[in-house]
């Protein structure tokens, strides 16, 4: 099931915090500048250190206080952020960051009346969040009737009906009124309440509590199919055995409030900056330590922000016994790889292949890493294992076949590589990447040239702005002796990939073939400046010294003029 949102992104933008621009300039002290630079770079641990140092010299500075609180929250340290936020509120400093931190702290300490006072006095987080926080706070204070009214009030806001009713259904289920909760879901059948994985799981648990396991199974199969992750597979097995699933989605007030912040974070993903979205996922984590989706979202955001060390730390929060452990470990391996720790990433994946060896994605990911390390034989073996776990007609295995084909090609196992590429195309016809790789490889091997060119042309038609594919098309035409036809495609590829050494080198060869020798030498010189592979660099230097024709003769290759004449019937 594809991830969807509860409400339109425009409604979210209007209902949650105003966009965070970060603390304003607070002066020119070295500590402040270092803190600001660290925060902008996403190095939140360092930012906290320097903000605290700067506050030692200027303890009441609003910008320093907000920067410290924001950095502490972003680093996942709500308790330390609370003391800074309290100082800000005591000083009358207006900060939505501080208010979010304090509201979360009040819920964690059971200070529900303090939350209600905060909302009533316009010291809340924002319209959407405040309305739902007030509803959960009223429930926490023991006034269920007022809580339900508060959820209904939020539901009257344009664009927020599904979001508010989702929380109302959760609140009813939390207190054991599963019939009323299911009535909300049923009334919104096909609507926004079933548009996320979490919402669907909540309803499945509600149905099971109502002794409607058959309906729960039907819903699970309709929304997720049969290719289930461990968590969903565990639910399905329980339902099949006739077990009553416990309602775990929201078991206390802080769980409900965590769901507010997580849902907003999920909706903002891709609509707001990563550092802004991270605020909401971090609050959700702080409110509910076992909110695995919030933890994974925070980790993904940190990874996207280029902070693999913080991302790794977040992924490690997911316990081994949790059904999402494999997802966290896959994320941790990716973060380790991005930080240059490929051996550590491989160790994670090897351990995961032992504990979760029945999951194809584990072996595929391990194969991808090994392929990136140029350990192609080991990669093939990992892909073999992954493919052995698929059903024969499972179309999703096309990528594994494609990746294994690349590994075979790098090992010079061409018959096996071609077989894999063609099998991938059978499962996923006309996929541009597969067409391009197979077509380019056939051209390089001077095999089935007409078919190869057709494949690359179809790939280029599907992806007209792919520099790699246009390079393949230009190079195929060059290898076929159609030099004039190759020029335009190769020039376009060079425009799309202006610092790629291979594309630039190819452009030089094409220019030479059409007699544009000075331009060819210029492109070869540029290619050398882009750090090509050692063998390619040596060949380029040789071309600059003696020309392409002489290099081809030295290599025993067909000279350009013969290739050109052969295409014209000579």
XYZ file of C-alpha atoms in Angstrom:
570
model
C 0.000 0.000 0.000
C 1.449 3.320 -0.964
C 1.897 5.910 1.714
C -0.767 8.614 1.644
C -1.658 11.589 3.776
C -4.671 12.228 5.965
C -5.289 15.693 4.603
C -4.055 17.971 1.821
C -0.578 19.389 2.245
C -1.937 22.920 1.896
C -4.202 22.315 4.879
C -1.230 21.111 6.877
C 0.790 24.171 5.982
C -2.028 26.402 7.166
C -2.751 24.438 10.332
C 0.637 23.645 11.863
C 3.583 25.801 12.874
C 4.675 28.616 10.631
C 7.791 27.741 8.687
C 10.867 27.749 10.842
C 13.602 30.017 9.589
C 15.847 29.386 12.557
C 17.222 31.720 15.174
C 18.074 35.186 13.966
C 21.535 36.705 14.144
C 22.534 37.021 17.795
C 25.885 38.665 17.443
C 29.318 37.874 16.160
C 30.732 35.784 18.994
C 32.753 32.791 17.864
C 30.608 30.366 19.848
C 27.388 31.684 18.314
C 28.759 31.521 14.798
C 30.048 28.003 15.387
C 26.679 26.969 16.845
C 24.755 28.459 13.948
C 27.017 26.821 11.385
C 26.750 23.455 13.142
C 22.953 23.685 13.285
C 22.696 24.613 9.610
C 24.943 21.643 8.788
C 22.739 19.337 10.863
C 25.468 18.645 13.429
C 23.106 19.078 16.353
C 25.415 17.695 19.040
C 28.029 20.286 18.171
C 25.366 22.984 17.887
C 24.146 22.274 21.428
C 27.709 22.498 22.752
C 28.378 25.881 21.177
C 24.950 27.345 21.986
C 25.410 26.470 25.655
C 28.855 28.079 25.615
C 27.411 31.206 24.007
C 24.621 31.320 26.601
C 27.283 31.424 29.291
C 28.159 34.912 28.047
C 24.618 36.022 27.184
C 22.144 33.823 29.125
C 18.976 35.756 28.206
C 19.512 36.101 24.476
C 16.301 34.886 22.755
C 18.048 33.686 19.608
C 20.641 31.712 21.542
C 17.976 30.151 23.744
C 15.817 29.114 20.792
C 18.834 27.796 18.917
C 19.846 25.696 21.916
C 16.317 24.330 22.433
C 15.909 23.553 18.753
C 19.267 21.797 18.541
C 18.588 19.767 21.686
C 15.217 18.656 20.363
C 16.661 17.862 16.927
C 19.335 15.739 18.581
C 16.580 13.795 20.341
C 17.207 15.162 23.828
C 13.839 16.516 25.004
C 14.700 16.535 28.748
C 17.599 18.952 28.237
C 15.483 21.052 25.896
C 12.774 21.464 28.558
C 14.939 23.551 30.895
C 15.864 25.944 28.082
C 12.231 26.178 26.938
C 11.133 26.964 30.507
C 13.645 29.799 30.694
C 12.253 31.171 27.446
C 8.631 31.059 28.596
C 9.490 32.556 31.989
C 11.183 35.423 30.174
C 8.138 35.981 27.968
C 9.977 34.941 24.787
C 7.545 33.936 22.028
C 8.702 30.640 20.531
C 6.643 27.885 18.970
C 9.612 25.537 19.369
C 9.647 26.153 23.114
C 5.873 25.721 23.312
C 6.005 22.364 21.553
C 8.723 21.193 23.928
C 6.807 22.340 27.010
C 3.491 20.877 25.837
C 5.166 17.512 25.289
C 6.736 17.711 28.737
C 3.386 18.549 30.335
C 1.740 15.539 28.713
C 4.595 13.292 29.843
C 4.200 14.478 33.422
C 0.402 14.216 33.344
C -0.112 17.972 33.659
C -3.229 17.934 31.473
C -4.730 21.091 32.950
C -1.508 22.920 32.163
C -1.965 21.911 28.526
C -5.560 23.146 28.536
C -4.443 26.444 30.086
C -1.698 26.722 27.477
C -4.152 26.290 24.611
C -6.724 28.624 26.175
C -4.101 31.346 26.673
C -2.867 31.072 23.087
C 0.483 29.627 24.168
C 0.110 26.518 22.053
C 1.849 25.105 19.022
C -0.605 25.870 16.234
C -4.317 25.582 15.349
C -4.396 21.913 14.313
C -2.043 20.658 16.990
C -3.676 22.766 19.713
C -7.187 21.521 19.005
C -6.166 17.874 19.147
C -3.892 18.391 22.142
C -6.821 19.948 23.999
C -9.023 16.966 23.119
C -6.473 14.469 24.420
C -5.834 16.626 27.501
C -9.545 16.613 28.329
C -9.549 12.843 28.007
C -6.505 12.729 30.263
C -8.390 14.848 32.785
C -11.224 12.288 32.722
C -13.803 14.243 30.714
C -14.580 11.928 27.802
C -17.621 13.896 26.663
C -15.640 17.132 26.396
C -12.848 15.287 24.604
C -15.204 13.920 21.944
C -16.705 17.383 21.453
C -13.209 18.780 21.002
C -12.384 16.197 18.324
C -15.643 17.101 16.535
C -14.730 20.788 16.641
C -11.417 20.116 14.885
C -13.295 17.977 12.337
C -15.297 21.035 11.316
C -12.129 22.720 10.031
C -11.879 22.463 6.264
C -9.455 19.760 5.182
C -8.989 18.310 8.662
C -12.046 16.089 9.028
C -10.265 12.788 8.399
C -7.397 13.691 10.702
C -9.686 14.651 13.596
C -11.977 11.632 13.189
C -8.955 9.338 13.116
C -7.941 10.642 16.535
C -11.492 10.396 17.807
C -11.587 6.744 16.740
C -8.272 6.135 18.509
C -9.547 7.759 21.700
C -12.704 5.647 21.712
C -10.693 2.470 21.157
C -8.285 3.416 23.935
C -11.119 3.509 26.464
C -12.540 0.232 25.134
C -15.451 1.524 23.070
C -14.509 -0.444 19.986
C -18.014 -0.373 18.526
C -18.061 3.429 18.446
C -14.528 3.462 17.060
C -15.441 1.061 14.235
C -18.580 3.081 13.519
C -16.352 6.034 12.659
C -14.191 3.897 10.376
C -17.222 2.331 8.708
C -18.860 5.698 8.157
C -15.703 6.904 6.410
C -15.272 3.728 4.346
C -12.770 4.376 1.584
C -12.021 7.785 3.057
C -8.952 9.245 4.713
C -9.095 7.073 7.845
C -7.663 4.141 5.874
C -5.083 6.063 3.915
C -2.015 5.182 5.988
C -0.434 2.003 7.244
C -0.871 3.066 10.872
C -4.533 3.926 10.410
C -5.186 0.589 8.757
C -3.445 -1.320 11.548
C -5.519 0.522 14.158
C -8.744 -0.489 12.428
C -7.600 -4.104 12.018
C -6.981 -4.264 15.762
C -10.399 -2.723 16.456
C -12.124 -5.291 14.236
C -10.315 -8.120 15.999
C -11.411 -6.745 19.376
C -14.984 -6.945 18.070
C -14.500 -10.658 17.203
C -14.515 -9.791 13.508
C -11.255 -11.465 12.494
C -12.626 -12.392 9.074
C -13.324 -8.729 8.318
C -9.911 -7.783 9.720
C -8.223 -10.340 7.450
C -10.158 -9.127 4.419
C -9.132 -5.539 5.150
C -5.495 -6.505 5.658
C -5.377 -8.485 2.393
C -7.175 -5.756 0.439
C -4.859 -2.988 1.601
C -1.513 -4.770 1.814
C -1.746 -7.875 -0.374
C 0.169 -11.018 0.524
C 3.730 -9.639 0.365
C 3.818 -8.556 4.010
C 6.538 -7.163 6.228
C 7.173 -9.065 9.497
C 4.818 -6.894 11.547
C 1.873 -7.344 9.211
C 2.682 -11.015 8.699
C 2.564 -11.517 12.464
C -0.837 -9.831 12.592
C -2.144 -11.960 9.762
C -0.935 -15.164 11.387
C -2.670 -14.220 14.637
C -5.913 -13.418 12.884
C -5.772 -16.674 10.924
C -5.322 -18.620 14.143
C -8.419 -16.935 15.538
C -6.566 -14.912 18.136
C -7.925 -11.593 19.376
C -5.347 -8.937 18.584
C -4.742 -6.495 21.428
C -5.363 -2.842 20.717
C -1.818 -1.493 20.934
C -2.067 1.556 18.729
C -2.898 3.955 21.567
C -2.868 2.714 25.156
C -2.392 5.992 27.019
C -2.808 9.714 26.503
C 0.796 10.368 25.486
C 0.410 7.751 22.717
C -2.446 9.764 21.250
C -0.482 13.014 21.406
C 2.543 11.288 19.853
C 0.243 10.296 17.003
C -0.575 13.989 16.432
C 3.054 14.962 16.013
C 3.976 11.886 13.993
C 1.060 12.335 11.601
C 2.006 15.965 11.036
C 5.633 14.949 10.431
C 4.548 12.286 7.933
C 2.361 14.823 6.117
C 5.127 17.417 6.017
C 7.651 14.950 4.602
C 8.540 16.308 1.199
C 6.388 19.416 1.705
C 8.656 21.175 4.237
C 12.377 21.183 4.951
C 13.821 18.120 6.636
C 14.962 20.035 9.729
C 11.452 21.449 10.207
C 9.811 18.053 9.791
C 12.312 16.569 12.227
C 10.872 18.718 15.050
C 7.573 16.852 14.877
C 9.038 13.360 14.587
C 11.368 14.051 17.519
C 8.462 15.193 19.715
C 6.561 12.029 18.764
C 9.590 9.951 19.772
C 9.881 11.768 23.092
C 6.223 11.189 23.891
C 6.296 7.495 23.017
C 9.586 5.655 23.188
C 8.226 2.667 21.237
C 6.850 4.739 18.358
C 8.942 2.884 15.826
C 7.524 4.742 12.833
C 8.576 8.053 14.384
C 12.049 6.703 15.124
C 12.450 5.457 11.556
C 11.178 8.754 10.149
C 13.646 10.721 12.268
C 16.459 8.449 11.133
C 15.491 8.837 7.468
C 15.315 12.625 7.827
C 18.741 12.729 9.453
C 20.107 10.541 6.674
C 18.611 12.865 4.050
C 20.192 15.812 5.887
C 23.610 14.228 5.500
C 23.972 13.252 9.164
C 24.648 9.502 8.943
C 26.097 9.286 12.475
C 22.919 10.703 14.034
C 20.823 8.542 11.707
C 22.732 5.445 12.809
C 22.122 6.371 16.434
C 18.401 6.689 15.740
C 18.157 3.374 13.895
C 19.811 1.599 16.828
C 16.870 2.582 19.054
C 14.691 -0.081 17.422
C 14.912 -3.235 19.575
C 15.811 -6.575 18.037
C 12.473 -8.149 18.999
C 10.457 -5.481 17.181
C 8.968 -6.542 13.799
C 10.490 -3.404 12.258
C 14.009 -4.348 13.359
C 14.971 -5.439 9.847
C 13.888 -2.074 8.423
C 15.948 -0.248 11.037
C 18.991 -2.388 10.344
C 18.664 -1.850 6.594
C 18.522 1.879 7.293
C 21.501 1.668 9.630
C 23.514 -0.162 6.990
C 22.664 2.540 4.445
C 23.690 5.280 6.886
C 26.973 3.516 7.638
C 27.656 3.172 3.926
C 27.003 6.861 3.345
C 29.426 7.730 6.115
C 32.124 5.663 4.392
C 31.982 2.753 6.832
C 31.261 0.087 4.238
C 32.810 -2.741 6.255
C 30.556 -1.895 9.216
C 27.559 -1.711 6.884
C 28.410 -5.135 5.467
C 28.701 -6.563 8.980
C 25.206 -5.279 9.792
C 23.798 -6.879 6.653
C 25.592 -10.171 7.244
C 24.129 -10.390 10.736
C 20.724 -9.485 9.354
C 21.000 -12.215 6.707
C 21.348 -14.703 9.569
C 18.503 -13.371 11.720
C 16.140 -12.456 8.839
C 17.394 -14.763 6.120
C 13.907 -15.463 4.803
C 13.520 -11.890 3.497
C 14.687 -11.285 -0.090
C 15.319 -7.589 0.537
C 18.018 -8.405 3.077
C 20.028 -10.422 0.543
C 19.330 -7.958 -2.262
C 20.607 -5.065 -0.159
C 23.683 -7.062 0.791
C 24.242 -7.839 -2.888
C 23.946 -4.165 -3.790
C 26.569 -3.246 -1.196
C 28.931 -5.973 -2.356
C 28.448 -4.873 -5.963
C 29.318 -1.320 -4.926
C 32.505 -2.702 -3.339
C 33.351 -4.431 -6.665
C 32.958 -7.839 -4.998
C 30.899 -9.092 -7.901
C 31.145 -12.821 -7.269
C 29.923 -12.371 -3.687
C 27.181 -10.089 -4.995
C 26.007 -12.782 -7.418
C 25.770 -15.265 -4.565
C 23.714 -12.811 -2.492
C 21.374 -12.189 -5.424
C 21.087 -15.960 -5.979
C 19.850 -16.330 -2.403
C 17.390 -13.474 -2.810
C 15.963 -14.926 -6.019
C 15.542 -18.345 -4.434
C 13.108 -16.787 -1.948
C 10.733 -15.359 -4.568
C 7.766 -17.115 -6.094
C 8.516 -17.943 -9.720
C 5.944 -15.469 -11.075
C 6.745 -12.606 -8.681
C 7.288 -9.641 -10.981
C 9.062 -7.618 -8.281
C 12.196 -9.735 -8.673
C 13.050 -7.961 -11.923
C 15.450 -5.613 -10.150
C 17.348 -8.471 -8.535
C 17.784 -10.068 -11.954
C 18.943 -6.729 -13.354
C 21.440 -6.242 -10.509
C 22.725 -9.794 -10.843
C 23.077 -9.245 -14.569
C 25.297 -6.210 -13.916
C 27.462 -8.284 -11.579
C 27.777 -11.083 -14.168
C 28.681 -8.525 -16.829
C 31.443 -7.087 -14.623
C 32.771 -10.641 -14.138
C 32.780 -11.127 -17.942
C 30.115 -13.812 -17.587
C 28.253 -12.447 -20.567
C 25.865 -15.349 -21.338
C 24.644 -15.269 -17.726
C 24.407 -11.476 -17.760
C 22.401 -11.367 -20.979
C 20.072 -14.055 -19.666
C 19.418 -12.044 -16.499
C 18.792 -8.817 -18.391
C 16.336 -10.501 -20.720
C 14.584 -12.188 -17.786
C 14.287 -8.785 -16.099
C 12.736 -7.330 -19.255
C 10.270 -10.186 -19.410
C 9.057 -9.291 -15.913
C 9.273 -5.526 -16.455
C 9.045 -4.883 -20.197
C 10.573 -1.733 -21.635
C 12.231 -0.605 -18.407
C 14.676 2.106 -19.563
C 17.548 1.146 -17.251
C 17.509 -2.486 -18.328
C 17.096 -1.629 -22.003
C 19.977 0.813 -21.772
C 22.358 -1.514 -19.946
C 21.669 -4.492 -22.195
C 21.729 -2.409 -25.359
C 24.972 -0.632 -24.423
C 26.627 -3.933 -23.492
C 25.645 -5.491 -26.816
C 27.060 -2.500 -28.689
C 30.359 -2.759 -26.791
C 30.527 -6.447 -27.689
C 29.518 -5.739 -31.305
C 26.630 -8.191 -31.013
C 23.039 -7.917 -32.284
C 23.647 -4.279 -33.144
C 20.282 -3.542 -34.704
C 18.456 -4.864 -31.636
C 20.881 -3.086 -29.319
C 20.324 0.279 -30.998
C 16.568 -0.243 -30.895
C 16.751 -0.941 -27.161
C 18.760 2.198 -26.453
C 16.491 4.330 -28.655
C 13.445 3.099 -26.719
C 15.189 3.823 -23.437
C 16.056 7.328 -24.625
C 12.477 7.948 -25.712
C 11.275 6.963 -22.231
C 13.978 8.985 -20.451
C 14.908 11.864 -22.772
C 16.678 13.765 -19.979
C 18.906 10.921 -18.801
C 22.516 11.753 -19.519
C 23.574 8.131 -19.132
C 21.050 6.873 -21.654
C 21.781 9.624 -24.187
C 25.477 8.860 -23.816
C 24.665 5.234 -24.614
C 22.669 6.280 -27.671
C 25.407 8.558 -28.948
C 28.039 5.922 -28.293
C 26.027 3.215 -30.023
C 25.686 5.388 -33.115
C 29.417 6.116 -32.984
C 30.246 2.417 -32.744
C 27.977 1.824 -35.736
C 29.900 4.412 -37.724
C 27.014 6.904 -37.760
C 29.232 9.697 -36.495
C 27.158 12.674 -37.606
C 24.049 11.191 -35.981
C 25.998 10.601 -32.764
C 27.123 14.209 -32.264
C 23.835 15.745 -31.136
C 23.027 13.000 -28.651
C 26.524 13.074 -27.181
C 26.484 16.854 -26.863
C 23.153 16.666 -25.046
C 24.539 13.977 -22.717
C 27.496 16.235 -21.939
C 25.112 19.094 -21.148
C 23.235 16.886 -18.693
C 26.421 15.447 -17.162
C 28.980 18.220 -17.610
C 31.653 16.809 -15.277
C 31.391 13.106 -16.039
C 34.767 11.872 -17.368
C 33.329 9.027 -19.466
C 30.699 11.154 -21.211
C 33.238 13.912 -21.871
C 35.745 11.396 -23.228
C 33.068 9.927 -25.498
C 32.216 13.398 -26.796
C 35.873 13.890 -27.674
C 35.910 10.633 -29.636
C 32.771 11.592 -31.548
C 34.209 15.027 -32.394
C 37.399 13.376 -33.646
C 35.386 10.983 -35.811
C 33.697 13.900 -37.614
C 36.975 15.761 -38.090
C 36.588 18.325 -35.268
C 40.059 17.597 -33.919
C 40.693 20.689 -31.786
C 37.322 20.288 -30.062
C 38.090 16.604 -29.509
C 41.399 17.414 -27.820
C 39.695 20.039 -25.676
C 37.099 17.521 -24.467
C 39.769 14.900 -23.736
C 41.668 17.447 -21.676
C 38.479 18.261 -19.780
C 37.838 14.566 -19.180
C 41.268 14.252 -17.549
C 40.365 17.039 -15.113
C 37.333 15.039 -13.894
C 39.444 12.247 -12.361
C 38.708 9.294 -14.668
C 39.750 5.744 -13.807
C 43.474 5.044 -14.111
C 43.167 2.990 -17.308
C 40.854 5.541 -18.919
C 43.192 8.386 -17.977
C 46.152 6.618 -19.566
C 44.195 6.044 -22.774
C 43.041 9.672 -22.891
C 46.628 10.910 -22.512
C 47.672 8.625 -25.334
C 44.890 10.042 -27.560
C 46.062 13.568 -26.800
C 49.572 12.592 -27.829
C 48.990 10.602 -31.024
C 45.287 10.968 -31.857
C 42.349 8.559 -31.762
C 43.179 6.870 -35.077
C 46.630 5.865 -33.870
C 45.282 4.592 -30.542
C 42.713 2.440 -32.314
C 45.454 1.044 -34.548
C 47.620 0.270 -31.503
C 44.698 -1.558 -29.921
C 43.997 -3.550 -33.064
C 40.565 -1.994 -33.361
C 38.783 -1.246 -36.608
C 39.833 2.188 -37.873
C 37.268 4.940 -38.038
C 37.295 5.250 -41.789
C 36.540 1.556 -42.279
C 33.619 1.700 -39.855
C 32.356 4.767 -41.668
C 32.686 3.188 -45.093
C 30.932 -0.013 -43.956
C 27.810 1.891 -42.959
C 27.641 3.402 -46.411
C 27.888 0.121 -48.207
C 31.662 0.289 -48.698
